[in-house]
Coordinates of C-alpha atoms and ligand atoms in Angstrom, one line a residue:
M13 CA 0.0 0.0 0.0
N14 CA 1.3 3.4 -0.9
R15 CA 1.3 5.3 2.4
T16 CA 1.7 8.7 0.8
L17 CA -1.4 8.3 -1.2
G18 CA -3.2 7.0 1.9
S19 CA -2.1 10.0 3.9
T20 CA -3.2 12.4 1.2
L21 CA -6.6 10.9 1.1
L22 CA -6.8 11.0 5.0
V23 CA -6.0 14.8 4.8
S24 CA -8.7 15.4 2.3
G25 CA -11.2 13.0 3.8
T26 CA -10.8 14.6 7.3
M27 CA -11.2 18.1 5.9
I28 CA -14.2 17.4 3.7
G29 CA -17.1 17.2 6.2
G30 CA -19.9 19.1 7.7
G31 CA -18.2 22.4 6.9
M32 CA -18.4 21.8 3.2
L33 CA -22.1 21.1 3.4
A34 CA -22.7 24.3 5.4
M35 CA -20.6 26.6 3.2
P36 CA -23.0 27.4 0.4
L37 CA -25.6 28.7 2.8
T38 CA -23.0 30.5 4.9
S39 CA -21.9 32.4 1.8
A40 CA -25.4 32.7 0.3
G41 CA -25.4 36.5 0.3
M42 CA -21.8 36.9 -0.8
G43 CA -21.9 35.9 -4.4
F44 CA -19.6 33.5 -6.0
G45 CA -16.7 35.9 -6.7
F46 CA -16.1 36.8 -3.1
T47 CA -16.7 33.2 -2.0
F48 CA -14.0 32.1 -4.4
L49 CA -11.5 34.6 -3.0
L50 CA -12.3 33.7 0.6
L51 CA -11.8 30.0 -0.2
I52 CA -8.4 30.6 -1.6
A53 CA -7.4 32.9 1.3
I54 CA -8.5 30.4 4.0
W55 CA -7.0 27.5 2.2
A56 CA -3.6 29.3 2.1
L57 CA -3.8 30.2 5.8
L58 CA -4.6 26.6 7.0
T59 CA -2.2 24.9 4.6
F60 CA 0.6 27.3 5.8
A61 CA -0.2 26.4 9.4
A62 CA -0.2 22.6 8.5
L63 CA 3.2 23.0 6.8
L64 CA 4.6 24.5 10.0
F65 CA 4.1 21.2 11.6
V66 CA 6.1 19.6 8.9
E67 CA 8.9 22.0 9.6
I68 CA 8.7 21.3 13.3
Y69 CA 8.8 17.6 12.8
Q70 CA 12.4 17.9 11.5
T71 CA 13.4 18.6 15.1
A72 CA 11.3 15.9 16.8
D73 CA 10.7 12.1 17.0
H74 CA 8.4 10.9 14.3
D75 CA 5.9 9.5 16.8
A76 CA 5.8 12.8 18.9
G77 CA 2.2 14.1 19.4
I78 CA 1.2 17.8 19.5
G79 CA 1.6 17.6 23.3
T80 CA 5.2 16.4 23.0
L81 CA 6.1 19.0 20.4
S82 CA 4.7 21.7 22.8
A83 CA 6.6 20.2 25.7
Q84 CA 9.8 20.3 23.7
Y85 CA 9.6 24.0 23.2
F86 CA 7.3 25.3 26.0
G87 CA 7.9 22.8 28.8
K88 CA 5.3 21.3 31.0
A89 CA 2.8 24.2 30.8
G90 CA 3.0 23.9 27.0
R91 CA 2.2 20.2 27.1
V92 CA -0.7 20.6 29.6
I93 CA -2.4 23.4 27.8
S94 CA -2.0 22.0 24.3
T95 CA -3.0 18.5 25.3
A96 CA -6.1 19.7 27.1
V97 CA -7.3 21.9 24.2
L98 CA -6.6 19.3 21.6
M99 CA -8.3 16.5 23.5
I100 CA -11.4 18.4 24.5
F101 CA -11.8 19.6 20.9
L102 CA -11.3 16.1 19.4
Y103 CA -13.6 14.5 22.0
A104 CA -16.3 17.0 21.3
L105 CA -16.0 16.6 17.6
L106 CA -16.2 12.8 17.9
S107 CA -19.3 13.0 20.0
A108 CA -20.9 15.1 17.3
Y109 CA -19.8 12.6 14.6
V110 CA -21.1 9.5 16.4
T111 CA -24.4 11.3 17.1
G112 CA -24.6 12.2 13.4
G113 CA -23.5 8.7 12.4
G114 CA -26.2 7.2 14.6
S115 CA -28.9 9.3 12.9
L116 CA -27.6 8.2 9.5
I117 CA -28.2 4.6 10.5
S118 CA -31.5 5.2 12.2
G119 CA -32.7 7.4 9.3
A120 CA -31.7 4.6 6.8
L121 CA -33.6 2.0 8.9
D122 CA -36.5 4.3 9.5
I123 CA -36.3 4.0 13.3
A124 CA -35.3 7.5 14.1
D125 CA -38.5 8.0 16.2
N126 CA -37.6 5.4 18.7
D127 CA -35.3 6.8 21.4
T128 CA -33.8 3.5 22.5
M129 CA -33.2 2.4 18.9
S130 CA -31.6 5.8 18.1
K131 CA -29.2 5.3 21.0
L132 CA -28.4 1.8 19.8
T133 CA -27.5 3.1 16.4
I134 CA -25.0 5.5 17.9
V135 CA -23.4 2.6 19.7
L136 CA -23.4 0.6 16.5
F137 CA -21.8 3.4 14.5
T138 CA -19.1 3.8 17.1
L139 CA -18.4 0.1 17.3
I140 CA -18.1 -0.5 13.6
F141 CA -16.0 2.5 12.7
G142 CA -14.2 2.7 16.1
A143 CA -13.0 -0.8 15.6
V144 CA -11.4 0.0 12.3
V145 CA -9.4 2.9 13.9
T146 CA -8.5 0.8 16.9
I147 CA -7.0 -1.9 14.8
G148 CA -4.5 0.5 13.3
T149 CA -3.6 3.4 10.9
R150 CA -3.3 0.9 8.1
S151 CA -6.8 -0.4 8.3
T152 CA -8.1 3.2 8.8
D153 CA -6.3 4.2 5.6
G154 CA -7.7 1.2 3.8
L155 CA -11.3 2.0 4.7
N156 CA -10.8 5.7 4.2
R157 CA -9.6 5.1 0.6
L158 CA -12.5 3.0 -0.3
L159 CA -15.0 5.5 1.2
F160 CA -13.2 8.4 -0.3
F161 CA -13.5 7.1 -3.8
I162 CA -17.2 6.3 -3.4
M163 CA -17.6 9.9 -2.0
L164 CA -15.7 11.2 -5.0
A165 CA -18.0 9.3 -7.4
A166 CA -21.1 10.7 -5.6
F167 CA -19.6 14.2 -5.8
V168 CA -19.0 13.8 -9.5
L169 CA -22.6 12.8 -9.9
V170 CA -23.8 15.8 -8.0
L171 CA -21.7 18.0 -10.3
I172 CA -23.0 16.2 -13.4
L173 CA -26.6 17.0 -12.2
L174 CA -25.8 20.6 -11.2
V175 CA -23.3 22.0 -13.7
P176 CA -25.6 21.9 -16.8
N177 CA -28.1 24.0 -14.8
I178 CA -25.6 26.7 -14.0
Q179 CA -26.7 30.2 -15.1
F180 CA -23.7 32.4 -15.7
D181 CA -25.6 35.5 -14.5
N182 CA -26.0 33.9 -11.0
L183 CA -22.2 33.7 -10.7
L184 CA -21.9 37.4 -11.1
A185 CA -23.9 38.2 -8.0
M186 CA -22.3 40.8 -5.8
P187 CA -22.3 40.6 -2.0
I188 CA -25.5 42.1 -0.5
D189 CA -23.2 43.2 2.4
T190 CA -19.4 43.1 2.1
A191 CA -19.1 42.4 5.8
L192 CA -20.5 38.9 5.0
F193 CA -17.0 38.2 3.8
I194 CA -15.8 38.5 7.4
S195 CA -18.8 36.8 9.0
A196 CA -18.4 33.7 6.8
S197 CA -14.7 33.2 7.4
P198 CA -14.9 31.1 10.7
V199 CA -17.1 28.5 8.9
F200 CA -14.6 28.3 6.0
F201 CA -11.8 28.2 8.5
T202 CA -13.0 25.0 10.2
A203 CA -13.9 23.4 6.8
F204 CA -10.2 23.3 6.1
G205 CA -9.4 21.7 9.5
F206 CA -7.7 18.3 9.8
H207 CA -4.6 19.4 11.8
G208 CA -5.2 17.2 14.8
S209 CA -4.3 14.2 12.6
I210 CA -0.9 15.5 11.4
P211 CA 1.0 13.5 14.1
S212 CA -0.7 10.3 13.1
L213 CA 0.2 10.9 9.5
N214 CA 3.8 11.7 10.3
N215 CA 4.1 8.6 12.3
Y216 CA 2.5 6.5 9.6
L217 CA 4.9 7.9 7.1
G218 CA 7.8 7.1 9.4
G219 CA 8.9 10.7 9.7
N220 CA 9.3 11.2 6.0
I221 CA 9.1 14.9 5.8
K222 CA 8.9 15.1 2.0
A223 CA 6.0 12.6 1.9
L224 CA 4.2 14.5 4.7
R225 CA 4.6 17.8 2.9
F226 CA 3.3 16.2 -0.3
S227 CA 0.3 14.7 1.4
I228 CA -0.7 18.0 3.1
I229 CA -0.3 20.1 -0.1
T230 CA -2.0 17.6 -2.4
G231 CA -4.7 16.7 0.1
S232 CA -5.6 20.3 0.8
L233 CA -5.6 21.1 -2.9
I234 CA -8.0 18.3 -3.6
T235 CA -10.2 19.8 -0.9
L236 CA -9.9 23.3 -2.3
S237 CA -10.9 22.1 -5.7
A238 CA -13.9 20.2 -4.4
Y239 CA -15.0 23.3 -2.4
I240 CA -14.6 25.6 -5.4
L241 CA -16.6 23.2 -7.7
W242 CA -19.3 22.8 -5.0
Q243 CA -19.7 26.5 -4.4
L244 CA -19.6 27.2 -8.2
S245 CA -22.4 24.8 -8.9
T246 CA -24.6 25.8 -6.0
H247 CA -24.1 29.5 -6.6
G248 CA -24.5 29.0 -10.3
V249 CA -27.7 27.0 -10.1
L250 CA -29.5 29.1 -7.5
S251 CA -30.0 32.8 -7.9
Q252 CA -29.2 35.1 -5.0
S253 CA -32.9 35.6 -4.3
S254 CA -33.6 31.9 -4.1
F255 CA -30.6 31.5 -1.8
L256 CA -32.1 34.2 0.5
D257 CA -35.4 32.4 0.4
I258 CA -33.8 29.2 1.7
L259 CA -32.2 31.2 4.5
K260 CA -35.7 32.4 5.5
T261 CA -37.5 29.2 5.1
D262 CA -35.2 26.3 5.9
P263 CA -31.5 27.2 6.4
T264 CA -30.3 23.6 6.5
L265 CA -28.8 21.1 4.0
N266 CA -32.3 19.9 3.4
G267 CA -33.4 23.4 2.4
L268 CA -30.5 23.6 0.0
V269 CA -31.2 20.2 -1.5
N270 CA -34.9 21.0 -1.9
A271 CA -34.0 24.2 -3.7
T272 CA -31.6 22.5 -6.1
L273 CA -34.2 19.8 -6.6
Q274 CA -36.6 22.5 -7.8
A275 CA -34.0 24.2 -10.0
T276 CA -32.8 21.0 -11.6
G277 CA -36.0 18.9 -11.7
S278 CA -33.9 15.9 -10.8
S279 CA -34.9 13.9 -7.7
T280 CA -31.7 11.9 -8.0
I281 CA -29.8 14.9 -6.5
A282 CA -31.4 14.4 -3.1
W283 CA -30.2 10.9 -2.5
V284 CA -26.8 11.5 -4.0
V285 CA -26.2 14.4 -1.7
R286 CA -27.4 12.2 1.2
I287 CA -24.8 9.5 0.3
F288 CA -22.1 12.1 -0.2
S289 CA -22.8 13.7 3.2
A290 CA -22.8 10.3 5.0
L291 CA -19.4 9.5 3.5
A292 CA -18.1 13.0 4.3
L293 CA -19.1 12.4 8.0
I294 CA -17.5 8.9 8.2
T295 CA -14.2 9.9 6.5
S296 CA -13.9 12.9 8.9
F297 CA -14.7 10.6 11.8
L298 CA -11.9 8.3 10.8
G299 CA -9.3 11.1 10.6
V300 CA -10.3 12.8 13.8
A301 CA -10.5 9.5 15.7
L302 CA -7.1 8.5 14.5
G303 CA -5.7 11.8 15.7
L304 CA -7.3 11.5 19.1
L305 CA -6.1 7.9 19.6
D306 CA -2.6 8.8 18.8
A307 CA -2.8 11.9 21.1
I308 CA -3.8 9.7 23.9
D309 CA -1.0 7.2 23.1
D310 CA 1.5 10.1 23.1
L311 CA 0.2 11.2 26.5
L312 CA 0.4 7.8 28.1
K313 CA 3.7 6.9 26.6
R314 CA 5.5 10.2 27.4
V315 CA 3.9 11.4 30.6
F316 CA 2.7 8.2 32.3
K317 CA 5.5 6.1 30.8
T318 CA 3.0 3.3 30.1
S319 CA 2.5 1.7 26.7
A320 CA -1.2 0.9 26.4
N321 CA -2.4 -1.8 24.1
R322 CA -4.6 -1.0 21.2
L323 CA -7.8 -2.1 22.9
S324 CA -7.3 0.2 25.9
L325 CA -6.4 3.0 23.5
G326 CA -9.6 2.3 21.6
L327 CA -11.7 2.4 24.8
L328 CA -10.1 5.6 26.0
T329 CA -10.7 7.2 22.5
F330 CA -14.3 6.1 22.0
L331 CA -15.9 5.5 25.4
P332 CA -16.0 9.2 26.5
P333 CA -17.6 10.6 23.3
L334 CA -20.0 7.7 23.2
L335 CA -21.1 8.3 26.8
F336 CA -21.5 12.0 26.1
A337 CA -23.5 11.4 23.0
L338 CA -25.8 9.0 24.8
F339 CA -26.2 10.6 28.2
Y340 CA -25.1 14.2 28.1
P341 CA -25.3 15.7 24.6
Q342 CA -25.5 19.2 26.1
G343 CA -21.9 18.7 27.2
F344 CA -20.4 18.4 23.8
V345 CA -22.7 20.9 22.2
M346 CA -21.5 23.4 24.7
A347 CA -17.8 22.4 24.1
L348 CA -18.4 22.8 20.4
G349 CA -19.5 26.4 21.0
Y350 CA -15.8 27.0 21.5
A351 CA -14.6 24.7 18.7
G352 CA -13.3 27.6 16.6
Q353 CA -11.2 29.0 19.4
M354 CA -9.8 25.6 20.4
F355 CA -9.0 24.7 16.8
A356 CA -7.3 28.1 16.0
F357 CA -5.2 27.7 19.1
Y358 CA -3.7 24.2 18.5
A359 CA -3.8 24.3 14.7
V360 CA -2.6 27.9 13.9
I361 CA -1.3 29.9 16.9
L362 CA 0.5 27.0 18.6
P363 CA 2.5 25.8 15.4
A364 CA 3.4 29.4 14.7
A365 CA 4.8 29.8 18.2
I366 CA 6.6 26.5 18.1
A367 CA 8.1 27.2 14.7
W368 CA 9.3 30.6 15.9
K369 CA 11.1 28.8 18.8
A370 CA 12.3 26.0 16.6
R371 CA 13.9 28.4 14.2
Q372 CA 15.9 30.0 17.0
A373 CA 17.1 26.6 18.3
H374 CA 17.8 25.1 14.8
P375 CA 18.6 27.9 12.3
N376 CA 19.6 25.6 9.5
L377 CA 16.7 23.2 9.1
P378 CA 16.6 21.8 5.5
Y379 CA 12.9 22.6 5.1
R380 CA 11.5 26.0 6.2
V381 CA 8.1 27.3 5.3
G382 CA 8.5 30.7 3.5
G383 CA 7.6 34.1 4.8
G384 CA 9.9 34.4 7.8
T385 CA 8.9 35.7 11.2
A386 CA 6.5 38.2 9.6
A387 CA 4.4 35.4 8.2
L388 CA 4.3 33.5 11.5
I389 CA 3.0 36.6 13.3
I390 CA 0.4 37.4 10.6
V391 CA -0.9 33.9 10.6
A392 CA -1.2 33.7 14.4
I393 CA -3.0 37.1 14.4
L394 CA -5.3 36.1 11.6
G395 CA -6.1 32.9 13.5
A396 CA -7.0 34.8 16.6
I397 CA -9.1 37.3 14.7
I398 CA -11.1 34.8 12.8
V399 CA -12.2 32.9 15.9
S400 CA -13.3 36.1 17.6
I401 CA -15.6 36.9 14.7
P402 CA -18.6 34.8 16.0
L403 CA -18.4 37.0 19.2
A404 CA -18.7 40.1 17.0
I405 CA -21.6 38.5 15.2
K406 CA -23.4 37.7 18.4
A407 CA -22.8 41.2 19.7
G408 CA -24.4 42.5 16.5
Y409 CA -21.3 44.2 15.0
L410 CA -21.3 41.8 12.0
P411 CA -24.1 40.3 9.9
F412 CA -25.3 36.8 10.8
V413 CA -24.4 33.9 8.6
V414 CA -25.6 30.2 8.7
G415 CA -23.2 28.0 10.7
A416 CA -21.2 30.7 12.5
Ligands
LIG504 N1 -13.0 20.0 8.5 C1 -14.0 19.3 9.2 C2 -14.0 19.6 10.7 C3 -12.6 19.5 11.4 C4 -12.1 20.6 11.9 C5 -10.8 20.5 12.6 C6 -10.2 19.3 12.6 C7 -10.8 18.2 12.1 C8 -12.0 18.3 11.5 C9 -15.4 19.5 8.7 O1 -15.6 20.3 7.9 O2 -16.2 18.7 9.1

């Protein structure tokens, strides 16, 4: 098995998820031109941040987790803070994924009304896909590849149905409010997220920096292309006024699908989008779970000096989110309210800070991300600004968008 290909698809599979499905409605009032520019800008920001990890790994063991990288440059406090933030974020995200995965199964079996059965489907989803991740990175890669290609096929089908209905005029729509550009950026920001899985990929690639760099760049470019095509087709098929209607009547994926159904007259679109979104959820689950399992392994190995077996790692990874999803969903929903802040911290601000220190300690590393110290500072500041935007929206300083 070619591990570089597998890692590339894990990057892309983890990124492509709920964020992609939310994006057309988030950018409904922005017009395609501005949406396109924002996609490129946010892609550049998050790919830059991911490449900082590649740079840092030149100075660390290939099985070091984000906690260990932080400890190496910021001591014990660095490890405690980064491990806590990373794990709370990944646990909360997994709770959301197993809840969503459970409803996929109960929806498909038509038993969503039954509370006990719905809970059972959450357990079933966790057991099936958790088992694959617990077995190892190789099996996760194998399943992710398979699902990724089916997801790609579904996406191509969605495009085939939508693209002939694109009306060029729709693509020229201008933003109804230019501040929407700012409001939409946090949703675009997390849509390009996968960074908690970088340590798993680096370990899987045996510390091969070139392969890791290739996987990140190629995987994120695949994602960017998919997002551009998806936004192009939704913005091209729906006029700005029909977009705004959806926002008023049913601002969900369902509302979007119903509107495209009317515009294309094809009922196939509804179930293809459903298959696509199910696969997007499962592939994100796989990448996120892999990252969490390895973060726990890193913590046990380096702090508690115990080497846990795979089964215990699997239990530590999946039991807490499962229990939250079953018995205390308010808990993870509340934690996800801070998802943007937590994500910006460990995925953007932290690697910028570590890279800054690493460059002082190792001035002659063979691979260095371009832009110097200025770029590190700008990226960290942008990360901090983007995650404060939802607060400004809540306070009424910026226009509301779906998903923020
Ligand atoms: N990009 C994922 C969310 C995610 C964010 C950060 C890390 C991992 C996953 C999505 O759109 O669903």
